[in-house]
XYZ file of C-alpha atoms in Angstrom:
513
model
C 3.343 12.656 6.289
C -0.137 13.506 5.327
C -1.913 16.559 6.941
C -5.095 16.288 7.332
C -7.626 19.438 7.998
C -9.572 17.905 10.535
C -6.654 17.110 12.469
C -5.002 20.250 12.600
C -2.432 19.967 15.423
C 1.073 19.589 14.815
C 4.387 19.280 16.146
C 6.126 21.819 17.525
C 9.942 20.317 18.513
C 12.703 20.050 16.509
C 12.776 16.370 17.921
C 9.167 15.431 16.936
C 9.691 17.037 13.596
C 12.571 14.752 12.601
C 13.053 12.702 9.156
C 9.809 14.527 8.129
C 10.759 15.466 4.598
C 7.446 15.543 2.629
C 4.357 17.237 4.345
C 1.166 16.542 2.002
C -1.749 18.644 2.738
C -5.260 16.887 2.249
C -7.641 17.198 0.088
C -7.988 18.675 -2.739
C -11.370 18.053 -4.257
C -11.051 15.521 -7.565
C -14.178 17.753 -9.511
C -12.628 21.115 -8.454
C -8.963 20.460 -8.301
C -8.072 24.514 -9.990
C -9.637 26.145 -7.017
C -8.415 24.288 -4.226
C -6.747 26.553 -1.267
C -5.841 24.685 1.818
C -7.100 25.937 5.451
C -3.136 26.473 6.351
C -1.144 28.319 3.900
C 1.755 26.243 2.224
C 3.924 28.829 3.269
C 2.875 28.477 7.461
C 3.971 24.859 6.325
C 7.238 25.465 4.644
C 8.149 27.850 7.832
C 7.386 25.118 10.290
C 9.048 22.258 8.605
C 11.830 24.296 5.962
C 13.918 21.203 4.587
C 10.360 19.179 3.840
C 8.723 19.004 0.311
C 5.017 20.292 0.690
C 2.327 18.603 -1.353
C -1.401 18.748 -1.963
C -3.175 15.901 -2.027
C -6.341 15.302 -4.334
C -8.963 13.272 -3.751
C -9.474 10.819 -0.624
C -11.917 8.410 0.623
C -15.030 8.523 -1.178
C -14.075 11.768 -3.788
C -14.181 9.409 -7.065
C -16.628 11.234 -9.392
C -14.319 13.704 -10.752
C -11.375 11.347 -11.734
C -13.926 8.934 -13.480
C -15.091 11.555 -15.649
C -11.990 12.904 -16.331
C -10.912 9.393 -17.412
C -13.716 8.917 -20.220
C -11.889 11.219 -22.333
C -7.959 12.472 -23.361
C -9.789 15.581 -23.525
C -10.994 14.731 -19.837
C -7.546 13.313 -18.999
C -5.667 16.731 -20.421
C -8.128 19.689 -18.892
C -7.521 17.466 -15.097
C -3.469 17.915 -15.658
C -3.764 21.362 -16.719
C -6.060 21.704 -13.668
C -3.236 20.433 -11.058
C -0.664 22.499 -12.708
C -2.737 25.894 -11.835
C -3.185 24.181 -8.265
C 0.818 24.062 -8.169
C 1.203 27.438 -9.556
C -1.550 29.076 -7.078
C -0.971 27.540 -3.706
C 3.107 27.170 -4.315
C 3.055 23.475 -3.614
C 6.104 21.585 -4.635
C 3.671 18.477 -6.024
C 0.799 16.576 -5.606
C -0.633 13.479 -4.273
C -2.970 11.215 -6.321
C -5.485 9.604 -4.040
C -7.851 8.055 -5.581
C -9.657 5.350 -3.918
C -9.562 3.226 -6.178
C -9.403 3.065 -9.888
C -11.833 0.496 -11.501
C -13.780 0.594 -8.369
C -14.337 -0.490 -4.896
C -14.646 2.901 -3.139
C -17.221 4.311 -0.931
C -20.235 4.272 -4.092
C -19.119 0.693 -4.768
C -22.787 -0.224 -4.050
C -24.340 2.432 -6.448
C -21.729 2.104 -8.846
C -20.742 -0.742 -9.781
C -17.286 -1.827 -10.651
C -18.453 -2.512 -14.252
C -19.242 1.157 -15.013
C -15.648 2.294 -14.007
C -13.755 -0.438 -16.785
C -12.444 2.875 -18.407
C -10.760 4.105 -15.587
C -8.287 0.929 -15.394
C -6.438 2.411 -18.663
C -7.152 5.700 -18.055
C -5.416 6.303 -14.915
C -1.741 5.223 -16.236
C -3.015 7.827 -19.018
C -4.073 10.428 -16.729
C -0.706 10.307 -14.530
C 1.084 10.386 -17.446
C -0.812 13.868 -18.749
C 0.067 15.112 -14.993
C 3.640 14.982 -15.236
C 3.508 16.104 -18.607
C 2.040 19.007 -17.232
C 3.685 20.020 -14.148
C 7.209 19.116 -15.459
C 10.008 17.527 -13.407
C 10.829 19.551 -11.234
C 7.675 19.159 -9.121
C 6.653 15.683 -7.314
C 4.066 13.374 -8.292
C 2.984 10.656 -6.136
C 0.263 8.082 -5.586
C -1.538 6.397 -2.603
C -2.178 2.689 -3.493
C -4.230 0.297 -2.086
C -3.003 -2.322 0.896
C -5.889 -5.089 0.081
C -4.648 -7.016 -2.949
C -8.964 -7.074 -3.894
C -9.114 -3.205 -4.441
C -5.846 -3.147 -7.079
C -7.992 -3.359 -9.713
C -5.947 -0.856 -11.813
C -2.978 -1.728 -10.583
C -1.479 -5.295 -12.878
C 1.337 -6.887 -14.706
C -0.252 -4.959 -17.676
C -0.881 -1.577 -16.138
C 2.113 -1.197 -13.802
C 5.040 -0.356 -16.513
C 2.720 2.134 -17.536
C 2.241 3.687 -14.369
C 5.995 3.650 -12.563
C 7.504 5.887 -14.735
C 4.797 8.727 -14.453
C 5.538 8.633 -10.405
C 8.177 9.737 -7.853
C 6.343 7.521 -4.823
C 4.242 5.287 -4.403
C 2.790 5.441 -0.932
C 1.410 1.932 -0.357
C -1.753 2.212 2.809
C -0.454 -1.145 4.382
C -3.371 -0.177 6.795
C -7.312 -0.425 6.894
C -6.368 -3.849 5.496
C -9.132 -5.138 7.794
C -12.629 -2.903 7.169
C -16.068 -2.823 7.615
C -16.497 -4.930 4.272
C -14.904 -7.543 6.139
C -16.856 -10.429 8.055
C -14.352 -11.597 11.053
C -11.659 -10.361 13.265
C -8.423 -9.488 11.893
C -5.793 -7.050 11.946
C -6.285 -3.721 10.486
C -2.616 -3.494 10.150
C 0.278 -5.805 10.731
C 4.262 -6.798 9.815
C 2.745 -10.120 7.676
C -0.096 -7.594 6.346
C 1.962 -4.502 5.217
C 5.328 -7.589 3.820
C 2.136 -8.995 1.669
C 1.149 -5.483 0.489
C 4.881 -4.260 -0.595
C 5.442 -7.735 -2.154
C 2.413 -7.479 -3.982
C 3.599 -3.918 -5.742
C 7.050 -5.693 -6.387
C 5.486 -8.086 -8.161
C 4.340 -6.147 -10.811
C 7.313 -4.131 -11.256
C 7.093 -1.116 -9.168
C 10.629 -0.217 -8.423
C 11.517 -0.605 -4.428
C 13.311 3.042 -4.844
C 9.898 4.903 -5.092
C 7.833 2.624 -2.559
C 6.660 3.744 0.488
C 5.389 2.092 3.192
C 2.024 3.409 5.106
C 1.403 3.630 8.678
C -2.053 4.012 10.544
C -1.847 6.822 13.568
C -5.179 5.434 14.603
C -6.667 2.449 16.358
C -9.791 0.382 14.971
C -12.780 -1.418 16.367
C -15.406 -3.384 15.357
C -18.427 -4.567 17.155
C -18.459 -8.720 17.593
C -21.167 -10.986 17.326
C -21.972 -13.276 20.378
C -19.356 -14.625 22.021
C -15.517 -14.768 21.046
C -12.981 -17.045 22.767
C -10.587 -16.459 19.769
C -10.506 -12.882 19.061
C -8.790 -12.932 15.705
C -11.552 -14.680 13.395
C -14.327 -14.072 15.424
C -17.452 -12.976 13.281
C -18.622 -9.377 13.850
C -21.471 -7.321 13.704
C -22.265 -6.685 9.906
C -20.288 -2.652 9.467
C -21.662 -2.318 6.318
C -25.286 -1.686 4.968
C -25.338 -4.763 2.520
C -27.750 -2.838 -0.230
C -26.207 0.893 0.191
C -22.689 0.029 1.372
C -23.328 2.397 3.904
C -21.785 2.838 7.744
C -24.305 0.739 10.057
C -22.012 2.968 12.521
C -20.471 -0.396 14.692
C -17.059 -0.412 13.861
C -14.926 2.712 13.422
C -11.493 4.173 13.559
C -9.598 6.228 17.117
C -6.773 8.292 16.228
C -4.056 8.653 18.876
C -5.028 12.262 19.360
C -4.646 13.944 23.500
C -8.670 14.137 23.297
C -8.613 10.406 23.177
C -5.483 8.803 24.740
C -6.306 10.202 28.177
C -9.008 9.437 30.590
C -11.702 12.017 30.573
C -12.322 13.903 34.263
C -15.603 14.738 34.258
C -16.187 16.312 37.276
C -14.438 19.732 35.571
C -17.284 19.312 32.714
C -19.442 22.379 32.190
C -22.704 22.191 30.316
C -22.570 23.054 26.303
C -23.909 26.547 25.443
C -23.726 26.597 21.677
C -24.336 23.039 21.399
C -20.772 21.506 20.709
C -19.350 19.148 23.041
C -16.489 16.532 24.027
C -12.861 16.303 25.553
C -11.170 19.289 23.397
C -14.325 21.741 24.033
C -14.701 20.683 28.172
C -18.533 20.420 27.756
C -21.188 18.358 28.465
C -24.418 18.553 26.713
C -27.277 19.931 28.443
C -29.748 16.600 26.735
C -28.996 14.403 24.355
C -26.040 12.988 23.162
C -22.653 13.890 22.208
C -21.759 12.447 18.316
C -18.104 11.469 18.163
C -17.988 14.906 16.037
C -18.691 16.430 19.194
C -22.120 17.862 18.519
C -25.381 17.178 20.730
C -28.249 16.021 19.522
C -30.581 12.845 19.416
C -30.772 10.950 16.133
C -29.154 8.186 15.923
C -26.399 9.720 14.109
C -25.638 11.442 17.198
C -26.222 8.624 19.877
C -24.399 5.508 17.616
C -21.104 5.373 16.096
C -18.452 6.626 19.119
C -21.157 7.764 20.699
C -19.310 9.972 23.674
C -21.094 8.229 26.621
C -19.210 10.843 29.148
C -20.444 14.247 27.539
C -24.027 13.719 27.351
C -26.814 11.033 28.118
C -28.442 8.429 25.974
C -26.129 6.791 23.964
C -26.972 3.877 22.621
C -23.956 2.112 21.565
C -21.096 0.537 23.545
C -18.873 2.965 25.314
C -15.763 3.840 22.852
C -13.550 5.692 24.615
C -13.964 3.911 27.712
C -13.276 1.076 25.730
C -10.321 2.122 24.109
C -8.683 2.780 27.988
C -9.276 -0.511 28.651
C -7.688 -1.924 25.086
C -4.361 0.662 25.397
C -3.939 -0.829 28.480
C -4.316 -4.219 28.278
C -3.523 -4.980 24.627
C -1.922 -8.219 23.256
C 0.811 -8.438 21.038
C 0.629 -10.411 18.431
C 3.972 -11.713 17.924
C 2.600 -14.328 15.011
C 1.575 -11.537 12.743
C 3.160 -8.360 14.401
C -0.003 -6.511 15.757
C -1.344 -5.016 18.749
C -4.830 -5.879 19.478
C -7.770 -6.388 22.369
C -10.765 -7.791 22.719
C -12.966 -5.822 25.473
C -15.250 -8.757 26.353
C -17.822 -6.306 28.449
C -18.471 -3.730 25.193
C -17.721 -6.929 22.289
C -15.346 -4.863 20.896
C -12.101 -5.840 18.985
C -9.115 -3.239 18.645
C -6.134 -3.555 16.400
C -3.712 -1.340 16.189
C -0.030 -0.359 15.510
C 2.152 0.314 18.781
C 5.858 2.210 18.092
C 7.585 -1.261 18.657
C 5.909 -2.835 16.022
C 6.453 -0.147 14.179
C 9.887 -0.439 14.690
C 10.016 -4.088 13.484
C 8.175 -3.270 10.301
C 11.562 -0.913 9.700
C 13.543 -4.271 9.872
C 10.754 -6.621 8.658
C 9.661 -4.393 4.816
C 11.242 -1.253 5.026
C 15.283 -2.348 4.703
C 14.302 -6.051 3.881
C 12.897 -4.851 0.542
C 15.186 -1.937 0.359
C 11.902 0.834 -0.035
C 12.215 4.252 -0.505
C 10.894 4.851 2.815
C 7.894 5.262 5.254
C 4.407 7.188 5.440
C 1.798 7.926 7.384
C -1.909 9.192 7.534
C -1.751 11.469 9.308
C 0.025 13.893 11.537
C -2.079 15.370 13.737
C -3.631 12.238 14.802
C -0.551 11.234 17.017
C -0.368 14.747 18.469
C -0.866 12.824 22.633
C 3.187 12.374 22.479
C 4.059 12.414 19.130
C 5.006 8.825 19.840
C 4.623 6.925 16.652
C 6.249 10.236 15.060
C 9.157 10.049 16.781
C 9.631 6.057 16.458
C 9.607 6.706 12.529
C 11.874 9.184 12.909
C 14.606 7.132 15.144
C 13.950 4.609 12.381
C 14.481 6.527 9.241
C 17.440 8.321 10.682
C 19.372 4.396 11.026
C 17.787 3.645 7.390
C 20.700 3.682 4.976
C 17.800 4.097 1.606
C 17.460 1.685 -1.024
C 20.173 0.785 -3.264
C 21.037 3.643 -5.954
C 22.111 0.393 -8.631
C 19.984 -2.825 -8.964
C 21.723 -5.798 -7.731
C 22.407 -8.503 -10.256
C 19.254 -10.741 -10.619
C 19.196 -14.540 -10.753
C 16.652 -15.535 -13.676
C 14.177 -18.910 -13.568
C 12.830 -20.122 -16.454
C 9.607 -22.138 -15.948
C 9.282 -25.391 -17.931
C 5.442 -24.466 -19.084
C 4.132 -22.582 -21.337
C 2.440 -19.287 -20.962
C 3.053 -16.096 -19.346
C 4.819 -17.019 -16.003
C 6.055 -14.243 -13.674
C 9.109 -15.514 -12.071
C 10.494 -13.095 -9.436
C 14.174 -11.771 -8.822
C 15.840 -13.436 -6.342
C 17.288 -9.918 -4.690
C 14.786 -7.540 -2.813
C 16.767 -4.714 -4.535
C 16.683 -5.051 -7.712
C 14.167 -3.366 -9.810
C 13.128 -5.642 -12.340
C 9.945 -8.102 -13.040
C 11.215 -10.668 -14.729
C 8.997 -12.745 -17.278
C 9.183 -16.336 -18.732
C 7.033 -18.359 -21.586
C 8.731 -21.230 -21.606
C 8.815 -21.808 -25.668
C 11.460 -19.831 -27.800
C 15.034 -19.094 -27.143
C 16.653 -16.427 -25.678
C 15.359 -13.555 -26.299
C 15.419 -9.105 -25.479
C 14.532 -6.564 -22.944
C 11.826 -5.292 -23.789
C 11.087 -2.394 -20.927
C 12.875 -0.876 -17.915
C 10.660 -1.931 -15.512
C 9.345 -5.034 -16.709
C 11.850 -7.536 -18.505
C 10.393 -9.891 -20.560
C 12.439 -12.697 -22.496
C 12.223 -15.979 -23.756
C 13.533 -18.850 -22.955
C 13.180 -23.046 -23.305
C 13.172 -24.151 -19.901
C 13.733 -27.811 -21.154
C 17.143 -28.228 -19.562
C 20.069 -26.264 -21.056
C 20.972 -22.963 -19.921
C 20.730 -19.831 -21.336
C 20.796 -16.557 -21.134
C 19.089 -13.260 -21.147
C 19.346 -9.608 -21.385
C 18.356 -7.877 -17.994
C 19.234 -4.198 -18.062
C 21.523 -4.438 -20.484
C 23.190 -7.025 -19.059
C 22.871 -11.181 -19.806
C 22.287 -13.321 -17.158
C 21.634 -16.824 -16.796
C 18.178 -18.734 -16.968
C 18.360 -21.289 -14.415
C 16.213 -24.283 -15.473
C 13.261 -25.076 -12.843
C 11.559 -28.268 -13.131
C 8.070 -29.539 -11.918
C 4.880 -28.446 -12.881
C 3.844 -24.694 -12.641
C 1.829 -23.796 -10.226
C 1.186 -20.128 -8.526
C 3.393 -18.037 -6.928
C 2.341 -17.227 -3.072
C 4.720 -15.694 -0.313
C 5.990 -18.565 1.225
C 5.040 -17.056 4.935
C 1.291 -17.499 3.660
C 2.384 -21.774 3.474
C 5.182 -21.953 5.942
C 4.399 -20.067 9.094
C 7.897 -18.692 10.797
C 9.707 -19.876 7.604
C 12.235 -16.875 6.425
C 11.770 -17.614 2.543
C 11.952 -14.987 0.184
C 9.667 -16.112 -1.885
C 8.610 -19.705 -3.157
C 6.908 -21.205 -6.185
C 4.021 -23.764 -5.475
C 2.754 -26.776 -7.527
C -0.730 -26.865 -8.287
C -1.009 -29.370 -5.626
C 0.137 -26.637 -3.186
C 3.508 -28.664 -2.782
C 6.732 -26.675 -2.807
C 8.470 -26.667 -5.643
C 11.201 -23.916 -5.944
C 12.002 -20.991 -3.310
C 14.939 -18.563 -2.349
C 16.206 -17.587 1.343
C 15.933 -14.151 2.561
């Protein structure tokens, strides 16, 4: 579990503390990694939770700069490892967490700079992971947090992943956010068919199931919708993003399951603000003006838009969030389609999606043992501190989770009658291996751990082929190659593993769950 400064509470039971065994403190900054201290000592969080890992992450939304210049150069690459070893070695971490939103662009400067000026960091952050464990050795952890959208894994390919794997212990995929203020129509910021599409999109280029982890939200999102919405999934909203600057036009947001915002506020115990903060963990109103969802008053528009706090001050002139939010918790829909919770307050035109502890649950069942994963994360702890709730639910759930397979099971190999590079999956969920086919020569080697590639004809006569040490047979597919899709994206309810497509969009080859 991440924990994050700004939201500082956390649990205090036994009970809610439960199948927590990594606590990664956030952030590090990516230009200034050496002198990084966090606000609570590692040792306060090695007291509180004494059989959990502790880790620091780096980075975060929006902290780019310093891991694209350290990517220009080995020297670059070699001074930011020796960097994060004397961040180990000062704070007494056990490891660090990579977050770096995202290599080869689409982060928060996406706008100012463009994708095109960040080519280098595509090879240069296998390179710079590699340098990292280098330098801190072993014996101390290494993760990664990975994009959920499929459009920001820029660095992350058939080419790039074999590189990358071996550098990591985790890979802690955020199967949330996957709908954001980029985006132009309702949708769910996190869901069972979103996060299955995000994990199979890792597998797929070879990241082994052991070190996956899957990411949970502990916060709601909203977005502001345009006009009217009988349908509230795909319903157009309110543009959330400045289209020149890529900046917040402050109408959609995020609401973490905190106390200050899962409980109806009582204003009549209010007092008036006398140092000018404000909101539901301070007890004060402002005196004039509004109340900013940071709890400060004042009167830009900084202050009176974005979750502006309509019951601690006056003036607000956006549609009442929290009041909103009472009305979405307890009416929301579930989404039994996709698996997610949402609600569309009609009076504000606001659209919540969110993840409840039953859905949660059903991921568990759904991506976590289906896939055989390493296990489960979430950003972040102190945002579920009304209840501990979606804690708790993780915990139940890990503590019934057997872990992923210590051996790969035995894969079944396709060969692809075409010619080309065609990635042909394994047919198990627990095996490790990306398996290649080009449809030409005979059979052929292994040629790396975590992505096989072989040869093999494909015109009709079995063969075999060396998958970890081991030779298997090629199964001859024929029909016309097409792409490879999840076969829930073409067959709604259908329990297919995965499925090959003509170019047509027919089917043309699949394998049961």
């Amino acid at each position: 579990l991440t924990h994050h400064r700004w939201h500082p509470t956390r649990p205090t039971s036994p009970a809610d503390r439960a199948g927590i065994d990594h606590v990664v403190l956030a952030f590090a900054q990516a230009n200034n990694t050496a002198a990084y201290q966090p606000k609570v000592p590692v040792s306060t969080i090695r007291s509180e939770f004494p059989n959990a890992k502790i880790m620091v992450a780096i980075g975060g939304w929006g902290d780019t700069a310093g891991f694209t210049e350290a990517t220009r150069t080995d020297a670059g690459i070699l001074k930011f490892a020796g960097d994060v070893k004397g961040l180990l070695a000062s704070t007494g971490a056990d490891g660090v967490d990579i977050d770096w939103e995202y290599p080869g662009g689409n982060g928060a400067d996406y706008k100012e700079v463009p994708n095109s000026a960040k080519v280098h960091e595509i090879d240069g952050f296998p390179k710079l992971l590699s340098a990292i464990r280098t330098a801190i050795g072993p014996s101390n952890l290494l993760s990664i947090a990975v994009p959920g959208k499929k459009g920001d894994m820029i660095a992350f390919t058939q080419k790039t992943g074999p590189l990358i794997w071996p550098s990591v212990d985790y890979v802690n995929v955020m199967a949330y956010d996957l709908m954001n203020r980029r985006d132009t129509v309702t949708a769910h910021h996190t869901s069972i068919k979103g996060a299955k599409q995000a994990i199979q999109n890792y597998l797929a280029i070879g990241a082994p199931a052991s070190k996956i982890n899957l990411g949970f939200a502990y916060y709601a999102k909203y977005f502001t919708v345009a006009g009217a919405c009988t349908t509230p999934l795909g319903c157009p909203i309110v543009a959330a993003e400045d289209p020149v600057t890529g900046k917040d036009t402050l109408t959609s947001g995020a609401w973490t399951f905190e106390t200050a915002h899962m409980n109806p506020v009582n204003t009549s115990s209010l007092i008036v603000s006398t140092d000018g903060t404000c909101g539901p963990e301070k007890g004060t109103k402002c005196a004039t003006g509004c109340c900013s969802q940071y709890g400060n008053c004042g009167v830009s528009k900084e202050h009176c838009s974005g979750a502006c706090q309509h019951a601690f001050g006056t003036g607000c002139l956006d549609a009442d969030v929290a009041g909103s939010w009472q009305i979405a918790k307890a009416k929301g829909v579930a989404d039994e389609k996709q698996g997610g919770q949402y609600y569309y307050d009609a009076s504000n035109q606001l659209f919540w999606t969110w993840d409840t502890p039953e859905f949660m649950a059903s991921k568990f069942k759904a991506i976590v043992e289906k896939f055989g994963l390493g296990g489960v994360m979430a950003w972040s702890l102190g945002e579920d501190s009304a209840g501990w709730n979606h804690i708790r639910q993780m915990g139940k759930e890990i503590e019934k989770y057997d872990g992923p397979a210590v051996d790969p099971v035995a894969p079944s190999v396709y060969a692809a009658a075409a010619s080309a590079d065609v990635p042909v999956p394994v047919t198990s969920s627990k095996s490790y291996h990306v398996v290649y086919v080009d449809g030409v020569g005979g059979p052929g080697a292994e040629a790396t751990t975590l992505a096989t590639v072989f040869s093999a004809n494909g015109k009709g006569a079995a063969q075999t082929a060396a998958v970890g040490g081991k030779e298997y047979p090629v199964v001859p597919v024929g029909g016309t190659k097409g792409t490879r899709k999840p076969a829930d994206e073409e067959d709604e309810g259908s329990d297919w593993e995965w499925a090959w497509y003509n170019q047509d969009g027919s089917f043309w080859e699949g394998r049961k769950a």
